């Protein structure tokens, strides 16, 4: 695996370029967040979670907080995947303790309310945050790479159509199955918006982008090809045209046996694995083709102690001979003791 990135400095980018690193680079999904007291304090100052996302100085500050404690090899822009629907004009709020609430879009009339022309103006604070973070990294964390991100169209559409989180995803799946052409128009809008949004993040200073497809596992195999793989492939292709050599990480959560097709067809440079993916299988079937990232169960990080240490040891052992980025298999849980993250970082650095 040779890549134009092979000679670059930052270990995180070298791993993405296909080179095994002496010790794996690491970062943690949701590394900025409520498990850190300093995050809770900054969030309080901001007012609400959405306000925090829209205040570039404060969003930059919370992005840097985990780096100061743990020295991760990558910073991830502090924002949310639901900024895209919001920037397209859909009403969004985060009710305290209840998660996101949107005005559901379920038909052509709903689609007509979306406004692509307003996207960049509304998302401007996010681009400013990216530029601030990049300047801070260049100053104080020179070996740390900056990850921009967006949700994958399928996962973003799940929230747009359901109007929030859901157990069964009945509305979005019924639209996708019953009227693929109409639903395809929503996916196309989100796909185009995502390319524009991520490209602007790269212009502002993001060095890598990750696509979160958290609800990929809700789709049957044929739907997975059409609504997860296909839009992802298109986004990767368009981004690489605009930004040659840009590394893209895909996270098709709970994709199971669809993972190999996802890797073959989307063109991602790395695949992020959820905790259900068997280590030996991923090491033999995926890692020879591309960098893998993952996949500690966030509840093991919450648990800590011997259970966590054994699981971390197994992951480090399984992926040691190829390109690998250590991460969780999903976001940090807010009750996680910060000391457990210290112990994890020490193990990854070879302290055992
Ligand atoms: O990883 C990071 O540190 C970067 C920031 C980030 C957030 N959300 C901040 C956040 C990222 C990359 C996301 C992605 C995201 N957001 C996903 C994909 C990953 C995943 O978790 O599956 C999804 C599905 C969302 C949508 C979302 N945002 C939900 C469902 C919720 C509510 C659940 C919860 O944990 O409260 C959020 C809120 C959210 N996004 C918080 C944070 C730090 C908590 C908000 C708070 O501070 O109160």
mmCIF file with all atom_site columns, C-alpha atoms in Angstrom, residues 137-243:
data_model
loop_
_atom_site.group_PDB
_atom_site.id
_atom_site.type_symbol
_atom_site.label_atom_id
_atom_site.label_alt_id
_atom_site.label_comp_id
_atom_site.label_asym_id
_atom_site.label_entity_id
_atom_site.label_seq_id
_atom_site.pdbx_PDB_ins_code
_atom_site.Cartn_x
_atom_site.Cartn_y
_atom_site.Cartn_z
_atom_site.occupancy
_atom_site.B_iso_or_equiv
_atom_site.pdbx_formal_charge
_atom_site.auth_seq_id
_atom_site.auth_comp_id
_atom_site.auth_asym_id
_atom_site.auth_atom_id
_atom_site.pdbx_PDB_model_num
ATOM 1   C CA . UNK A 1 137 ? -2.701  22.485 16.877 1.00 0.00 ? 137 UNK A CA 1
ATOM 2   C CA . UNK A 1 138 ? -0.054  24.098 14.672 1.00 0.00 ? 138 UNK A CA 1
ATOM 3   C CA . UNK A 1 139 ? 1.018   26.073 17.718 1.00 0.00 ? 139 UNK A CA 1
ATOM 4   C CA . UNK A 1 140 ? 0.836   23.582 20.590 1.00 0.00 ? 140 UNK A CA 1
ATOM 5   C CA . UNK A 1 141 ? 0.137   20.061 19.288 1.00 0.00 ? 141 UNK A CA 1
ATOM 6   C CA . UNK A 1 142 ? 2.234   19.715 16.167 1.00 0.00 ? 142 UNK A CA 1
ATOM 7   C CA . UNK A 1 143 ? 1.974   15.926 15.926 1.00 0.00 ? 143 UNK A CA 1
ATOM 8   C CA . UNK A 1 144 ? -1.817  15.921 16.306 1.00 0.00 ? 144 UNK A CA 1
ATOM 9   C CA . UNK A 1 145 ? -4.003  15.651 13.205 1.00 0.00 ? 145 UNK A CA 1
ATOM 10  C CA . UNK A 1 146 ? -7.362  17.405 12.794 1.00 0.00 ? 146 UNK A CA 1
ATOM 11  C CA . UNK A 1 147 ? -10.428 15.330 11.857 1.00 0.00 ? 147 UNK A CA 1
ATOM 12  C CA . UNK A 1 148 ? -13.484 16.998 10.337 1.00 0.00 ? 148 UNK A CA 1
ATOM 13  C CA . UNK A 1 149 ? -16.699 14.990 10.139 1.00 0.00 ? 149 UNK A CA 1
ATOM 14  C CA . UNK A 1 150 ? -20.274 14.602 9.023  1.00 0.00 ? 150 UNK A CA 1
ATOM 15  C CA . UNK A 1 151 ? -22.942 11.960 9.329  1.00 0.00 ? 151 UNK A CA 1
ATOM 16  C CA . UNK A 1 152 ? -23.466 9.653  6.377  1.00 0.00 ? 152 UNK A CA 1
ATOM 17  C CA . UNK A 1 153 ? -26.600 10.516 4.387  1.00 0.00 ? 153 UNK A CA 1
ATOM 18  C CA . UNK A 1 154 ? -28.463 7.421  5.601  1.00 0.00 ? 154 UNK A CA 1
ATOM 19  C CA . UNK A 1 155 ? -27.880 8.171  9.295  1.00 0.00 ? 155 UNK A CA 1
ATOM 20  C CA . UNK A 1 156 ? -28.641 11.879 8.886  1.00 0.00 ? 156 UNK A CA 1
ATOM 21  C CA . UNK A 1 157 ? -31.821 10.967 6.967  1.00 0.00 ? 157 UNK A CA 1
ATOM 22  C CA . UNK A 1 158 ? -32.840 8.677  9.853  1.00 0.00 ? 158 UNK A CA 1
ATOM 23  C CA . UNK A 1 159 ? -32.920 11.699 12.190 1.00 0.00 ? 159 UNK A CA 1
ATOM 24  C CA . UNK A 1 160 ? -34.488 13.991 9.563  1.00 0.00 ? 160 UNK A CA 1
ATOM 25  C CA . UNK A 1 161 ? -37.365 11.614 8.851  1.00 0.00 ? 161 UNK A CA 1
ATOM 26  C CA . UNK A 1 162 ? -37.965 10.198 12.339 1.00 0.00 ? 162 UNK A CA 1
ATOM 27  C CA . UNK A 1 163 ? -37.591 13.631 13.928 1.00 0.00 ? 163 UNK A CA 1
ATOM 28  C CA . UNK A 1 164 ? -35.141 12.270 16.510 1.00 0.00 ? 164 UNK A CA 1
ATOM 29  C CA . UNK A 1 165 ? -33.706 8.976  17.724 1.00 0.00 ? 165 UNK A CA 1
ATOM 30  C CA . UNK A 1 166 ? -35.765 5.834  17.156 1.00 0.00 ? 166 UNK A CA 1
ATOM 31  C CA . UNK A 1 167 ? -35.827 2.125  17.993 1.00 0.00 ? 167 UNK A CA 1
ATOM 32  C CA . UNK A 1 168 ? -37.232 0.659  14.805 1.00 0.00 ? 168 UNK A CA 1
ATOM 33  C CA . UNK A 1 169 ? -36.680 3.414  12.210 1.00 0.00 ? 169 UNK A CA 1
ATOM 34  C CA . UNK A 1 170 ? -40.120 2.658  10.788 1.00 0.00 ? 170 UNK A CA 1
ATOM 35  C CA . UNK A 1 171 ? -40.819 5.994  9.101  1.00 0.00 ? 171 UNK A CA 1
ATOM 36  C CA . UNK A 1 172 ? -37.496 6.288  7.324  1.00 0.00 ? 172 UNK A CA 1
ATOM 37  C CA . UNK A 1 173 ? -37.429 2.639  6.272  1.00 0.00 ? 173 UNK A CA 1
ATOM 38  C CA . UNK A 1 174 ? -41.012 2.708  5.012  1.00 0.00 ? 174 UNK A CA 1
ATOM 39  C CA . UNK A 1 175 ? -40.170 5.757  2.891  1.00 0.00 ? 175 UNK A CA 1
ATOM 40  C CA . UNK A 1 176 ? -36.962 4.134  1.583  1.00 0.00 ? 176 UNK A CA 1
ATOM 41  C CA . UNK A 1 177 ? -38.661 0.798  0.815  1.00 0.00 ? 177 UNK A CA 1
ATOM 42  C CA . UNK A 1 178 ? -42.028 2.131  -0.403 1.00 0.00 ? 178 UNK A CA 1
ATOM 43  C CA . UNK A 1 179 ? -40.907 5.141  -2.445 1.00 0.00 ? 179 UNK A CA 1
ATOM 44  C CA . UNK A 1 180 ? -37.191 4.768  -3.228 1.00 0.00 ? 180 UNK A CA 1
ATOM 45  C CA . UNK A 1 181 ? -37.341 7.548  -5.811 1.00 0.00 ? 181 UNK A CA 1
ATOM 46  C CA . UNK A 1 182 ? -38.813 10.113 -3.425 1.00 0.00 ? 182 UNK A CA 1
ATOM 47  C CA . UNK A 1 183 ? -36.540 9.046  -0.568 1.00 0.00 ? 183 UNK A CA 1
ATOM 48  C CA . UNK A 1 184 ? -33.614 9.095  -3.020 1.00 0.00 ? 184 UNK A CA 1
ATOM 49  C CA . UNK A 1 185 ? -34.231 12.827 -3.476 1.00 0.00 ? 185 UNK A CA 1
ATOM 50  C CA . UNK A 1 186 ? -33.674 13.371 0.250  1.00 0.00 ? 186 UNK A CA 1
ATOM 51  C CA . UNK A 1 187 ? -30.513 11.237 0.143  1.00 0.00 ? 187 UNK A CA 1
ATOM 52  C CA . UNK A 1 188 ? -29.256 13.224 -2.880 1.00 0.00 ? 188 UNK A CA 1
ATOM 53  C CA . UNK A 1 189 ? -29.818 16.548 -1.111 1.00 0.00 ? 189 UNK A CA 1
ATOM 54  C CA . UNK A 1 190 ? -27.996 15.360 2.005  1.00 0.00 ? 190 UNK A CA 1
ATOM 55  C CA . UNK A 1 191 ? -25.206 13.831 -0.112 1.00 0.00 ? 191 UNK A CA 1
ATOM 56  C CA . UNK A 1 192 ? -24.591 17.084 -1.996 1.00 0.00 ? 192 UNK A CA 1
ATOM 57  C CA . UNK A 1 193 ? -24.767 19.103 1.222  1.00 0.00 ? 193 UNK A CA 1
ATOM 58  C CA . UNK A 1 194 ? -22.288 16.738 2.875  1.00 0.00 ? 194 UNK A CA 1
ATOM 59  C CA . UNK A 1 195 ? -19.747 17.100 0.060  1.00 0.00 ? 195 UNK A CA 1
ATOM 60  C CA . UNK A 1 196 ? -20.020 20.910 0.230  1.00 0.00 ? 196 UNK A CA 1
ATOM 61  C CA . UNK A 1 197 ? -19.876 20.923 4.043  1.00 0.00 ? 197 UNK A CA 1
ATOM 62  C CA . UNK A 1 198 ? -16.866 18.589 4.331  1.00 0.00 ? 198 UNK A CA 1
ATOM 63  C CA . UNK A 1 199 ? -15.025 20.331 1.528  1.00 0.00 ? 199 UNK A CA 1
ATOM 64  C CA . UNK A 1 200 ? -15.429 23.630 3.411  1.00 0.00 ? 200 UNK A CA 1
ATOM 65  C CA . UNK A 1 201 ? -14.056 21.957 6.565  1.00 0.00 ? 201 UNK A CA 1
ATOM 66  C CA . UNK A 1 202 ? -11.011 20.809 4.578  1.00 0.00 ? 202 UNK A CA 1
ATOM 67  C CA . UNK A 1 203 ? -10.500 24.313 3.167  1.00 0.00 ? 203 UNK A CA 1
ATOM 68  C CA . UNK A 1 204 ? -10.644 25.611 6.758  1.00 0.00 ? 204 UNK A CA 1
ATOM 69  C CA . UNK A 1 205 ? -7.925  23.189 7.918  1.00 0.00 ? 205 UNK A CA 1
ATOM 70  C CA . UNK A 1 206 ? -9.276  19.658 8.495  1.00 0.00 ? 206 UNK A CA 1
ATOM 71  C CA . UNK A 1 207 ? -6.687  17.066 7.418  1.00 0.00 ? 207 UNK A CA 1
ATOM 72  C CA . UNK A 1 208 ? -8.934  13.988 7.469  1.00 0.00 ? 208 UNK A CA 1
ATOM 73  C CA . UNK A 1 209 ? -12.697 13.488 7.451  1.00 0.00 ? 209 UNK A CA 1
ATOM 74  C CA . UNK A 1 210 ? -14.808 10.797 9.087  1.00 0.00 ? 210 UNK A CA 1
ATOM 75  C CA . UNK A 1 211 ? -18.299 9.795  7.972  1.00 0.00 ? 211 UNK A CA 1
ATOM 76  C CA . UNK A 1 212 ? -20.458 8.465  10.826 1.00 0.00 ? 212 UNK A CA 1
ATOM 77  C CA . UNK A 1 213 ? -23.023 5.925  9.647  1.00 0.00 ? 213 UNK A CA 1
ATOM 78  C CA . UNK A 1 214 ? -24.321 5.060  13.096 1.00 0.00 ? 214 UNK A CA 1
ATOM 79  C CA . UNK A 1 215 ? -27.533 3.438  11.845 1.00 0.00 ? 215 UNK A CA 1
ATOM 80  C CA . UNK A 1 216 ? -26.052 1.489  8.912  1.00 0.00 ? 216 UNK A CA 1
ATOM 81  C CA . UNK A 1 217 ? -26.939 -1.673 10.819 1.00 0.00 ? 217 UNK A CA 1
ATOM 82  C CA . UNK A 1 218 ? -30.672 -0.897 10.593 1.00 0.00 ? 218 UNK A CA 1
ATOM 83  C CA . UNK A 1 219 ? -30.696 -1.701 6.853  1.00 0.00 ? 219 UNK A CA 1
ATOM 84  C CA . UNK A 1 220 ? -31.148 -5.065 5.137  1.00 0.00 ? 220 UNK A CA 1
ATOM 85  C CA . UNK A 1 221 ? -28.247 -5.968 2.790  1.00 0.00 ? 221 UNK A CA 1
ATOM 86  C CA . UNK A 1 222 ? -29.786 -4.590 -0.430 1.00 0.00 ? 222 UNK A CA 1
ATOM 87  C CA . UNK A 1 223 ? -30.775 -1.375 1.332  1.00 0.00 ? 223 UNK A CA 1
ATOM 88  C CA . UNK A 1 224 ? -27.283 -1.140 2.775  1.00 0.00 ? 224 UNK A CA 1
ATOM 89  C CA . UNK A 1 225 ? -25.816 -1.148 -0.747 1.00 0.00 ? 225 UNK A CA 1
ATOM 90  C CA . UNK A 1 226 ? -28.233 1.473  -1.975 1.00 0.00 ? 226 UNK A CA 1
ATOM 91  C CA . UNK A 1 227 ? -28.495 3.830  1.009  1.00 0.00 ? 227 UNK A CA 1
ATOM 92  C CA . UNK A 1 228 ? -25.206 3.404  2.864  1.00 0.00 ? 228 UNK A CA 1
ATOM 93  C CA . UNK A 1 229 ? -22.536 2.270  0.379  1.00 0.00 ? 229 UNK A CA 1
ATOM 94  C CA . UNK A 1 230 ? -23.696 4.223  -2.673 1.00 0.00 ? 230 UNK A CA 1
ATOM 95  C CA . UNK A 1 231 ? -23.938 7.734  -1.134 1.00 0.00 ? 231 UNK A CA 1
ATOM 96  C CA . UNK A 1 232 ? -20.694 7.125  0.780  1.00 0.00 ? 232 UNK A CA 1
ATOM 97  C CA . UNK A 1 233 ? -18.920 6.077  -2.423 1.00 0.00 ? 233 UNK A CA 1
ATOM 98  C CA . UNK A 1 234 ? -20.165 9.234  -4.119 1.00 0.00 ? 234 UNK A CA 1
ATOM 99  C CA . UNK A 1 235 ? -19.021 11.505 -1.255 1.00 0.00 ? 235 UNK A CA 1
ATOM 100 C CA . UNK A 1 236 ? -15.556 9.894  -1.148 1.00 0.00 ? 236 UNK A CA 1
ATOM 101 C CA . UNK A 1 237 ? -15.191 10.237 -4.921 1.00 0.00 ? 237 UNK A CA 1
ATOM 102 C CA . UNK A 1 238 ? -16.257 13.903 -4.997 1.00 0.00 ? 238 UNK A CA 1
ATOM 103 C CA . UNK A 1 239 ? -14.105 14.854 -1.989 1.00 0.00 ? 239 UNK A CA 1
ATOM 104 C CA . UNK A 1 240 ? -11.052 13.201 -3.502 1.00 0.00 ? 240 UNK A CA 1
ATOM 105 C CA . UNK A 1 241 ? -11.627 15.099 -6.769 1.00 0.00 ? 241 UNK A CA 1
ATOM 106 C CA . UNK A 1 242 ? -11.725 18.368 -4.836 1.00 0.00 ? 242 UNK A CA 1
ATOM 107 C CA . UNK A 1 243 ? -8.924  17.459 -2.408 1.00 0.00 ? 243 UNK A CA 1
#
